[in-house]
Short mmCIF file of C-alpha atoms in Angstrom, two decimals:
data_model
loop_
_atom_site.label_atom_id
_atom_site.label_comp_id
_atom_site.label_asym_id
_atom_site.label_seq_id
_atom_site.Cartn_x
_atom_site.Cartn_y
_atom_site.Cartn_z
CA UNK A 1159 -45.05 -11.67 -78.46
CA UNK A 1160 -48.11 -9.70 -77.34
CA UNK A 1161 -49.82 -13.19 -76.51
CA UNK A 1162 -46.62 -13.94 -73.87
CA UNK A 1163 -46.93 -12.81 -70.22
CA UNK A 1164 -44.30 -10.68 -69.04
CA UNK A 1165 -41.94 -11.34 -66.24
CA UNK A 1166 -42.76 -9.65 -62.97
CA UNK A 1167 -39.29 -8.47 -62.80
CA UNK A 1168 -39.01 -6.77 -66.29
CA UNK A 1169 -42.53 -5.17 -65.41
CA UNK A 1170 -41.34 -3.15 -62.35
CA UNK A 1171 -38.12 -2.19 -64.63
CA UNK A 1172 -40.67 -0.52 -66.82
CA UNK A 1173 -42.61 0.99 -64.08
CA UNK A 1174 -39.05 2.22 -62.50
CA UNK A 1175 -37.95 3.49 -66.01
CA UNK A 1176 -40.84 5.62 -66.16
CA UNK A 1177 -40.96 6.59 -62.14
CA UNK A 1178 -37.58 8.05 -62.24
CA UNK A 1179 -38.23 10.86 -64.63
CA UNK A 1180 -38.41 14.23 -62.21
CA UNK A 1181 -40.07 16.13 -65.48
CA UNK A 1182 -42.76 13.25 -66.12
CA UNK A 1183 -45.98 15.13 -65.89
CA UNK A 1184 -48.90 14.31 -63.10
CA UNK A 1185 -51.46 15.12 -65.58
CA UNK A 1186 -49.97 12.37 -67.76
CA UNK A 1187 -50.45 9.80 -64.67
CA UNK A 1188 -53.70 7.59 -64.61
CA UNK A 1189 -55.73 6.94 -61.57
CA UNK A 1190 -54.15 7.16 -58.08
CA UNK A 1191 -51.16 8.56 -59.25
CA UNK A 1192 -49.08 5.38 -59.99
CA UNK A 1193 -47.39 4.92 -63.80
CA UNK A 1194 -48.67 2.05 -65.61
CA UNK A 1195 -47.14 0.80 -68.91
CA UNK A 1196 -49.22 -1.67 -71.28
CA UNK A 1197 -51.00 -4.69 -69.79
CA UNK A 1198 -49.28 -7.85 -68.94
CA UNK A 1199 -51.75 -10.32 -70.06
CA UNK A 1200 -52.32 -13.17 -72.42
CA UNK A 1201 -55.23 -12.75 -75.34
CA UNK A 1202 -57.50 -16.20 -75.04
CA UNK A 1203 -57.30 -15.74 -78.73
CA UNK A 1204 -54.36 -14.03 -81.26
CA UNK A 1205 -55.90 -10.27 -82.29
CA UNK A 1206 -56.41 -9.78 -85.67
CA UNK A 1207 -53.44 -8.81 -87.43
CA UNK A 1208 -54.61 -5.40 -88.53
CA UNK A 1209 -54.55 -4.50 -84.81
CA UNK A 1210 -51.54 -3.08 -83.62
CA UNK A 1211 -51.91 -4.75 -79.81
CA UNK A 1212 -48.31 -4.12 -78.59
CA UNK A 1213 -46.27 -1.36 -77.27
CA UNK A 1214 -42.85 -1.19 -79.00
CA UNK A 1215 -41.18 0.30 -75.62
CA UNK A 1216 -42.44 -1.71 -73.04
CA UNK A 1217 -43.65 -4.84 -75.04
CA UNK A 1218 -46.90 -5.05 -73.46
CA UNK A 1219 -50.48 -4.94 -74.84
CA UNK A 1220 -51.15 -1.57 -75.74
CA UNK A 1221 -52.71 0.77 -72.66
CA UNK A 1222 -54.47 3.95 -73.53
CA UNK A 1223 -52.62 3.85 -77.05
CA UNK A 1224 -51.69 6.93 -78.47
CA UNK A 1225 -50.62 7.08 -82.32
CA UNK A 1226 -47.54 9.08 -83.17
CA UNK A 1227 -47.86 11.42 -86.37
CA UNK A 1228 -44.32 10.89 -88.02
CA UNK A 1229 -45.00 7.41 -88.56
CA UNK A 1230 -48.20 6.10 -87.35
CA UNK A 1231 -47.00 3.76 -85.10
CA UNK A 1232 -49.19 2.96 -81.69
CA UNK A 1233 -47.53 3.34 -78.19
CA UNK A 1234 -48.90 3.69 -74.54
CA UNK A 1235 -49.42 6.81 -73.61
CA UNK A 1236 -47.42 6.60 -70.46
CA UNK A 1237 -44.52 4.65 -72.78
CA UNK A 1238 -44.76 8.10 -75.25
CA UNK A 1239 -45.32 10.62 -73.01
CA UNK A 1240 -41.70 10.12 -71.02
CA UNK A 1241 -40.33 10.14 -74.59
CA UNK A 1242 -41.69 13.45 -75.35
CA UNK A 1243 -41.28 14.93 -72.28
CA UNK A 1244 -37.60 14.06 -72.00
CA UNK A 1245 -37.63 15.59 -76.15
CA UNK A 1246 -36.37 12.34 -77.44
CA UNK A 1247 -36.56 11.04 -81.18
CA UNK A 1248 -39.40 8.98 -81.88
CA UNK A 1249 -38.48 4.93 -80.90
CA UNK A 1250 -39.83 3.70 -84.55
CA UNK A 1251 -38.32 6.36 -86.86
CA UNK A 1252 -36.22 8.37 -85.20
CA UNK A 1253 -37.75 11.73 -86.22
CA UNK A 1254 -37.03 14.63 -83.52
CA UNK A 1255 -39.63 16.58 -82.49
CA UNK A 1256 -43.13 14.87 -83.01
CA UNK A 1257 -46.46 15.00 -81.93
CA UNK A 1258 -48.99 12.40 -80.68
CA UNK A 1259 -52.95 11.88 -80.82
CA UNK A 1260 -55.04 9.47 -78.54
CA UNK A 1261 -56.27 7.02 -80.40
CA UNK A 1262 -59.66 5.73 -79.01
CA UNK A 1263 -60.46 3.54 -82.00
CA UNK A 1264 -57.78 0.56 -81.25
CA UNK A 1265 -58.40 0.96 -77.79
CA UNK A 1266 -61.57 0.02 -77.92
CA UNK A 1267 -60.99 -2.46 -80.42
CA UNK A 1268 -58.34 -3.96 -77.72
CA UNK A 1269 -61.45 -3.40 -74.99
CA UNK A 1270 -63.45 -6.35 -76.57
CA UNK A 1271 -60.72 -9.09 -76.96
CA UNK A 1272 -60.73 -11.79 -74.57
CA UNK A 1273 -58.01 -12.22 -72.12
CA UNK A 1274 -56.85 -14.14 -69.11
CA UNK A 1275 -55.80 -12.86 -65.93
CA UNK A 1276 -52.36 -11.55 -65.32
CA UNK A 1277 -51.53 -13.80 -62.38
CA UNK A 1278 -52.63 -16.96 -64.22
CA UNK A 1279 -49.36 -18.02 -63.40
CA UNK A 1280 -50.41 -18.31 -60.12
CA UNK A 1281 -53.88 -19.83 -60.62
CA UNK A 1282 -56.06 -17.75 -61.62
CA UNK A 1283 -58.45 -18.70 -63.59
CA UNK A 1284 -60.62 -15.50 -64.60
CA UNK A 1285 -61.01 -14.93 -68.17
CA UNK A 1286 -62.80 -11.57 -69.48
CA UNK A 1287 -62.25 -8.68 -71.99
CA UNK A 1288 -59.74 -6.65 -71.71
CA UNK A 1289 -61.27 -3.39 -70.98
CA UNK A 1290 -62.52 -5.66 -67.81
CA UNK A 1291 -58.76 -6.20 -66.32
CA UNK A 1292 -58.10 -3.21 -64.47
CA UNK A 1293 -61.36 -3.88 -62.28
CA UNK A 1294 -60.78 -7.54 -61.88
CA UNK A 1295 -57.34 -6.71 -61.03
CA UNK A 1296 -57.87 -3.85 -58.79
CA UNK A 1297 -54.47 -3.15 -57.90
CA UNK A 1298 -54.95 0.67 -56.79
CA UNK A 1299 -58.21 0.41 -54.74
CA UNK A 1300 -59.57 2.65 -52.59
CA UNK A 1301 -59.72 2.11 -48.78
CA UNK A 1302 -63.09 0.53 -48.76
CA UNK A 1303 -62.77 -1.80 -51.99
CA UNK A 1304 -59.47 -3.60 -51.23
CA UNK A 1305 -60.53 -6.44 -51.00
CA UNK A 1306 -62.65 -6.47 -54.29
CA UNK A 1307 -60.52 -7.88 -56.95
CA UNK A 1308 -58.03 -10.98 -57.72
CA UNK A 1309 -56.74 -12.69 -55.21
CA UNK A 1310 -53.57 -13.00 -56.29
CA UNK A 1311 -52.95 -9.37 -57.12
CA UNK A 1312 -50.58 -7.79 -54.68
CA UNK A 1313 -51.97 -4.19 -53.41
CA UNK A 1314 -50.14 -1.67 -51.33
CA UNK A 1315 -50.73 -1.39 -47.98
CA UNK A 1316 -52.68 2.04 -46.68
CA UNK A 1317 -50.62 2.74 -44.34
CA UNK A 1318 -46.53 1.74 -44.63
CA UNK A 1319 -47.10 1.19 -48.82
CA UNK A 1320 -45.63 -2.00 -48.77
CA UNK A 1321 -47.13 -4.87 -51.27
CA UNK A 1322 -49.38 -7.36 -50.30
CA UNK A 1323 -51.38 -10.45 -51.83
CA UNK A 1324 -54.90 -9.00 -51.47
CA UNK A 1325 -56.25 -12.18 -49.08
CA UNK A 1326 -53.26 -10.98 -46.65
CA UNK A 1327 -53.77 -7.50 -46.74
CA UNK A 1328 -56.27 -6.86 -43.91
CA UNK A 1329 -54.91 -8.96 -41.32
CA UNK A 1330 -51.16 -6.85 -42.45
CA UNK A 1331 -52.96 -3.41 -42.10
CA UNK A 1332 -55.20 -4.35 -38.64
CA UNK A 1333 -52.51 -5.93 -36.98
CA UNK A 1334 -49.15 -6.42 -38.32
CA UNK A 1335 -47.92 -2.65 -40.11
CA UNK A 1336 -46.00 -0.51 -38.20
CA UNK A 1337 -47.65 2.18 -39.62
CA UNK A 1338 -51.05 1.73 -38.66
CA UNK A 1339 -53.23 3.89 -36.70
CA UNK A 1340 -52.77 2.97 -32.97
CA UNK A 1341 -53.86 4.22 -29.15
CA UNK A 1342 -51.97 3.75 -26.52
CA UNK A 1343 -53.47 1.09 -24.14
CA UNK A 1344 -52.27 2.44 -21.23
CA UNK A 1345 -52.53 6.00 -20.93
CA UNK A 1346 -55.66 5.82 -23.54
CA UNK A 1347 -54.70 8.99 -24.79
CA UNK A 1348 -51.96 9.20 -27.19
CA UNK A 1349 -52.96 8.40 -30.58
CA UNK A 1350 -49.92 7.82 -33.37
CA UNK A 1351 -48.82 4.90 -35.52
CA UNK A 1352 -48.21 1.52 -33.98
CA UNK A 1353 -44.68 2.46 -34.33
CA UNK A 1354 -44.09 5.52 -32.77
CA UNK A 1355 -46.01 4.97 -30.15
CA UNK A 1356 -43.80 1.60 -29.61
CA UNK A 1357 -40.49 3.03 -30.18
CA UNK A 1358 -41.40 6.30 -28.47
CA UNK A 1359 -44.08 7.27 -26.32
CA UNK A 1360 -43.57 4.00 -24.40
CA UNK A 1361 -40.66 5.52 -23.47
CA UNK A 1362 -41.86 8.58 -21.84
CA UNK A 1363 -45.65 7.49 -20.85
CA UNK A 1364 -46.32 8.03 -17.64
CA UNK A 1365 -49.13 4.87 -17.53
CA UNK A 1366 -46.66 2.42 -18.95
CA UNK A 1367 -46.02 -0.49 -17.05
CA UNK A 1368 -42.23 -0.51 -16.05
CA UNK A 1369 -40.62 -3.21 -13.58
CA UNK A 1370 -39.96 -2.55 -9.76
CA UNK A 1371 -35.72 -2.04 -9.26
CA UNK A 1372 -35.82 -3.92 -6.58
CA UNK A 1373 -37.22 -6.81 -8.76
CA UNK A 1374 -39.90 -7.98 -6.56
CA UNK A 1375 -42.14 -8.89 -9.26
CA UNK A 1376 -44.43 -5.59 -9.29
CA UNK A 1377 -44.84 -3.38 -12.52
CA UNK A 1378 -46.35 0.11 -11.38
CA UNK A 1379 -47.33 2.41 -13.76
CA UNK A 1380 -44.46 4.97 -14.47
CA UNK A 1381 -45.52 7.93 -12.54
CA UNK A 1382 -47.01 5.60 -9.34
CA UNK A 1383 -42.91 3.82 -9.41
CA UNK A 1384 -41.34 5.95 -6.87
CA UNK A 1385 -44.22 5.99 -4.40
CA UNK A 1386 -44.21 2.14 -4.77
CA UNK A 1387 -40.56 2.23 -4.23
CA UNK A 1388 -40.70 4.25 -0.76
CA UNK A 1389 -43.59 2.77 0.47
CA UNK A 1390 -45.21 -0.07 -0.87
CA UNK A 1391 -42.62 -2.27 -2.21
CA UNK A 1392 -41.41 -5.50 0.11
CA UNK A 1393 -37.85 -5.35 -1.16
CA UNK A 1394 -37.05 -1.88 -0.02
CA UNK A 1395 -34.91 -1.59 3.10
CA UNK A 1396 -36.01 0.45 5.17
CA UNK A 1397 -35.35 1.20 8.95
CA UNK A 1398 -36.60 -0.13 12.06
CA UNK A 1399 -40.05 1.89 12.92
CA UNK A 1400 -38.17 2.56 16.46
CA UNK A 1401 -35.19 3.91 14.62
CA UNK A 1402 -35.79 7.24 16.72
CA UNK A 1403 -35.63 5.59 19.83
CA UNK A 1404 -32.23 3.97 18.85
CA UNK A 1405 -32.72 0.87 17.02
CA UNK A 1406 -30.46 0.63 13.81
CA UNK A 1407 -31.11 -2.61 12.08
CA UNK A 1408 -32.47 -1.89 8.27
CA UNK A 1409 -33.85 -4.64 6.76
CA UNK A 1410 -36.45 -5.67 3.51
CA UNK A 1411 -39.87 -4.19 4.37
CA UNK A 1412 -41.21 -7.55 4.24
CA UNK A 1413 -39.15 -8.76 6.97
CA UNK A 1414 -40.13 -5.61 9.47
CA UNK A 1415 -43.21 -7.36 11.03
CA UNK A 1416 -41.36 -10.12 12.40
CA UNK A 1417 -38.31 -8.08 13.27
CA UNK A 1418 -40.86 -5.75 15.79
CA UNK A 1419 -42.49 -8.79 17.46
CA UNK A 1420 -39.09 -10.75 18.15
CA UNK A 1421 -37.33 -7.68 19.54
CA UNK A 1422 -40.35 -6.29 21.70
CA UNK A 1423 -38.92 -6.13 25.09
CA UNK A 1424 -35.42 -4.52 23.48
CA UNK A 1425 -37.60 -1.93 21.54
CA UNK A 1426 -39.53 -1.46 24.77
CA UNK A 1427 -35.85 -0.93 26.91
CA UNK A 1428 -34.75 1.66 24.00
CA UNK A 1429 -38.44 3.29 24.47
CA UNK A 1430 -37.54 3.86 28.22
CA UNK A 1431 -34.25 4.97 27.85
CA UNK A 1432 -35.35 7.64 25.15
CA UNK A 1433 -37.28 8.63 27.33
CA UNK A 1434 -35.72 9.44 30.66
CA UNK A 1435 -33.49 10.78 28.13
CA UNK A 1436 -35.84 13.38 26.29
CA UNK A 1437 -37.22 14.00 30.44
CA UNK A 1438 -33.32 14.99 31.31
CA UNK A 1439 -33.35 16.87 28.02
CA UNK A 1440 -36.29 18.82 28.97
CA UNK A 1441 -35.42 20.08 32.29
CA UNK A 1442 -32.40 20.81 30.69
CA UNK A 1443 -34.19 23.35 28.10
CA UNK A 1444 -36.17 24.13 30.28
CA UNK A 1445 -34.10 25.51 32.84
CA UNK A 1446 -32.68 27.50 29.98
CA UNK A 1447 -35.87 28.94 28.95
CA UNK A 1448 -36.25 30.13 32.50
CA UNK A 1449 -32.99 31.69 33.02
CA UNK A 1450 -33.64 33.34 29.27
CA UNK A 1451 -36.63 34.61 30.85
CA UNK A 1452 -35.37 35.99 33.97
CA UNK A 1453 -33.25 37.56 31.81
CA UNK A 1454 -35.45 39.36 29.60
CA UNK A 1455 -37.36 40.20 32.43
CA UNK A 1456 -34.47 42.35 33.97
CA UNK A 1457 -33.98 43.68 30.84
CA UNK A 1458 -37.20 44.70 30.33
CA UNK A 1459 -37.37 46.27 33.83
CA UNK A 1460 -34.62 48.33 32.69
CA UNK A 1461 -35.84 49.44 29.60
CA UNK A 1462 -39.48 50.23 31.52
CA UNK A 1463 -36.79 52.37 34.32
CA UNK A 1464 -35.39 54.36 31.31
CA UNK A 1465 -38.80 55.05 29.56
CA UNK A 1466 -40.32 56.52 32.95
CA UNK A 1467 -36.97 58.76 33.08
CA UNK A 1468 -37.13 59.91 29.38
CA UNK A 1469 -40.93 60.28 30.09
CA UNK A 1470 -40.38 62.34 33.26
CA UNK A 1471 -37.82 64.17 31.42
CA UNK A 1472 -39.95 65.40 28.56
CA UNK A 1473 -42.76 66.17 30.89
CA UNK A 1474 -39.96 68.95 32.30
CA UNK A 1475 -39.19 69.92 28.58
CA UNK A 1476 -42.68 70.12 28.08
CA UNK A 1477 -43.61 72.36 30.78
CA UNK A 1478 -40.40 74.71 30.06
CA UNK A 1479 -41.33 74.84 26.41
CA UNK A 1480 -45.21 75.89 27.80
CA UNK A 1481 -43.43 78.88 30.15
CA UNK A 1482 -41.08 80.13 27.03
CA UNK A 1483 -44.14 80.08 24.85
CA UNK A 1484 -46.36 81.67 27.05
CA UNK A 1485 -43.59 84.48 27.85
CA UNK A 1486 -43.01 85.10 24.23
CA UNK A 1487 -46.83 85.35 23.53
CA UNK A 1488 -47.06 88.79 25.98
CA UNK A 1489 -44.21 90.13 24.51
CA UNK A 1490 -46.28 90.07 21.25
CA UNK A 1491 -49.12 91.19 22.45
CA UNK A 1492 -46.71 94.27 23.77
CA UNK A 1493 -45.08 94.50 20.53
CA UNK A 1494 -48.74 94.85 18.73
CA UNK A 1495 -49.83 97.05 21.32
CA UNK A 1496 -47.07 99.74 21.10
CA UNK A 1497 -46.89 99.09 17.31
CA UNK A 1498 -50.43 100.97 16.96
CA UNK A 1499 -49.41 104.22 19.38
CA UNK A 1500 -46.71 104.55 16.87
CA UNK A 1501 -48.34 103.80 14.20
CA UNK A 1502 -51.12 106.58 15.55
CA UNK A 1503 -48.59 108.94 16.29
CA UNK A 1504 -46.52 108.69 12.66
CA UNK A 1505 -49.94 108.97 10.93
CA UNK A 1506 -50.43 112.59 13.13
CA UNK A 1507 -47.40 113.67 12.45
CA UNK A 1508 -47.47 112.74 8.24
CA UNK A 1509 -50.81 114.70 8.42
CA UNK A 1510 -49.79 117.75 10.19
CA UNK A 1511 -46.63 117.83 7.90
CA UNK A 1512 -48.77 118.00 4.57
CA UNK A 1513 -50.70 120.79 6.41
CA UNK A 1514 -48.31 122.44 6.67
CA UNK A 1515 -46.67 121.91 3.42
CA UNK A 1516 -49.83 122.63 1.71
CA UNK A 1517 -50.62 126.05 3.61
CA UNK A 1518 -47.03 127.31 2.54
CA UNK A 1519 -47.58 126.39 -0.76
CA UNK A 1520 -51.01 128.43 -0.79
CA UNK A 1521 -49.12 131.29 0.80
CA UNK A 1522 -46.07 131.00 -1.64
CA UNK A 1523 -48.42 131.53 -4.70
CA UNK A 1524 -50.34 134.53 -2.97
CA UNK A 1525 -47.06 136.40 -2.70
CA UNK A 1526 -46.16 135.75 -6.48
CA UNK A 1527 -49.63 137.37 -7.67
CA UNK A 1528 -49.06 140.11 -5.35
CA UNK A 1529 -45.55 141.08 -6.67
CA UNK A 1530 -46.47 140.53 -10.77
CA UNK A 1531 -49.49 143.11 -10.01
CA UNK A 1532 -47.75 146.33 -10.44
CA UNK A 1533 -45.71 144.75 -13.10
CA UNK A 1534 -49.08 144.70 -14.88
CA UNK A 1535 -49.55 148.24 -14.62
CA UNK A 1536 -46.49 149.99 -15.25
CA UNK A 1537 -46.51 147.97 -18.66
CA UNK A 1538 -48.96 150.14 -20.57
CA UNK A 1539 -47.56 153.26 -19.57
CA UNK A 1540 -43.85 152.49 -21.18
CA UNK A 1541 -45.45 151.57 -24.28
CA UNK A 1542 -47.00 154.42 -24.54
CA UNK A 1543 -43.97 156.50 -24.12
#
């Protein structure tokens, strides 16, 4: 019956059965996005009985009821629409193919009937209409209105979606979900979820606090660990500070002071002995720096001995280059100079040969008018004969 609560568990089978339809509309979803089938509530008092008040699919009281044309019965609309989406018969008479209508009229006739919380169960004691439920309920609120509502509603968390009574939900979101929004306190710099930055960039942050090898106790920040290693940290071994001067104990770095001021006079000894050492050493080099020296001094002398030579030679070259120069400049100016008399002279002679030619030609064409003269003459007198 209608006046019945429902069983949590046969509520979230409805949800589910509605949830896991891939063609289900989002235009056919209410409010945040989130499928709701009828209300699960008791009515203070039984509804008329000309009021249809519940949903033959999900046996709840009717939510936004829609009436179906084939046969008039009432169903919610998210209860009818997965029917006719998925093109099944209609639930009361089996007709295929149908259509549906909202119908506003019985829903607000449902609006004014009084009704007790769905969690009275758990002790609540609100009473109110029904078109009231949804807000005292408040199941899907937005950031800023969670905790408006009953307090024995369970609301999803913001962050990880997880359910929640509504008294528990802000202490869950602020400081127990994975999920939530979180800055790394060390490098103050990273900002993630509480989770990634736990499970990952802890891993890899070079601020995070990690523990000394050595175990002494310290926890340097990542990228500071290998300078405290090497030279701060009072576990490391390290060698004796006179090391160079022979000493080979290694010991914790804690331990070093007292190891320098019980062994004074045999650090001391090692001092001296390094250094008459280093003094035999030296002379040692430095005899061989002089005897390099002398060395390249000879050599040098040498190469300075050669250089005056070559110089000395190429001053000769020089010089003989100069003569052969010098000799083969006269013998230019020579050539120039008898290259004009003949020049001179084979211009005289051209000239005096076209004289010549040219008076023979003149004389050659006075002899040819001479001779063709008396041919002139004699030629009238045979044509007249």
């Amino acid at each position: 019956m209608a006046t019945e609560s429902m069983d949590s568990a046969r509520v979230a089978e409805k949800v589910r059965y509605i949830e896991d339809s891939s063609e289900f509309k989002q235009s056919d979803l209410p409010d945040h996005g989130t499928p709701q089938c009828g209300y699960d509530c008791q009515f203070i008092e039984n509804p008329p009985e000309h009021l249809q008040s519940e949903c033959p699919v999900c046996k709840l009281v009717l939510r936004d009821p829609y009436v179906i044309e084939c046969c008039g019965q009432r169903f919610c609309r998210v209860c009818i629409k997965r029917i006719e989406v998925d093109e099944k018969p209609c639930p009361n008479c089996k007709k295929v193919g149908f259509s549906t209508i909202s119908d506003q009229r019985l829903q607000r006739s449902l609006n004014v009937l009084g009704v007790r919380c769905s969690h009275v169960k758990e002790g609540c004691q609100w009473t109110g209409k029904l078109g009231e439920l949804d807000k005292h309920l408040n199941e899907n609120p937005n950031p800023d209105e969670q905790l408006d509502g009953c307090e024995f509603a369970e609301i999803s968390c913001m962050h990880c979606s997880k359910l929640f009574l509504r008294p528990s939900i802000t202490a869950h979101q602020d400081e127990e979900c994975r999920l939530r929004p979180f800055s790394c306190i060390y490098c103050r710099s990273y900002e993630s979820s509480y989770e990634d930055i736990v499970d990952d960039h802890w891993q890899v942050c070079k601020s995070y606090p990690v523990s000394c090898p050595n175990e002494c106790g310290e926890e340097p920040e990542r990228q500071n660990l290998e300078r405290h290693v090497s030279k701060d940290c009072p576990l490391t071994v390290v060698n004796c500070d006179f090391h160079y001067a022979g000493c080979e104990v290694q010991l914790p770095r804690k331990d070093l002071p007292a190891h320098l001021a019980e062994n004074l006079m045999v650090h001391m000894s090692l001092l001296a002995t390094q250094s008459q050492n280093e003094n035999v050493k030296l002379k040692e080099e430095l005899a061989n720096v002089r005897q390099k020296l002398e060395i390249q001094h000879e050599e040098v002398d040498q190469q300075s001995q050669k250089i005056s030579k070559q110089n000395a030679k190429f001053k000769e070259e020089l010089a003989s280059f100069r003569q052969k120069l010098e000799v083969q400049r006269k013998e230019m100016d020579q050539f120039r100079s008898h290259g004009m008399k003949i020049l001179v002279v084979a211009t005289c002679v051209i000239i005096l040969v076209v004289a010549l030619l040219w008076s023979y030609v003149t004389t050659m064409d006075k002899g040819n008018k001479i001779e063709q003269l008396p041919q002139a003459e004699q030629l009238p007198q045979a044509t007249e004969l």
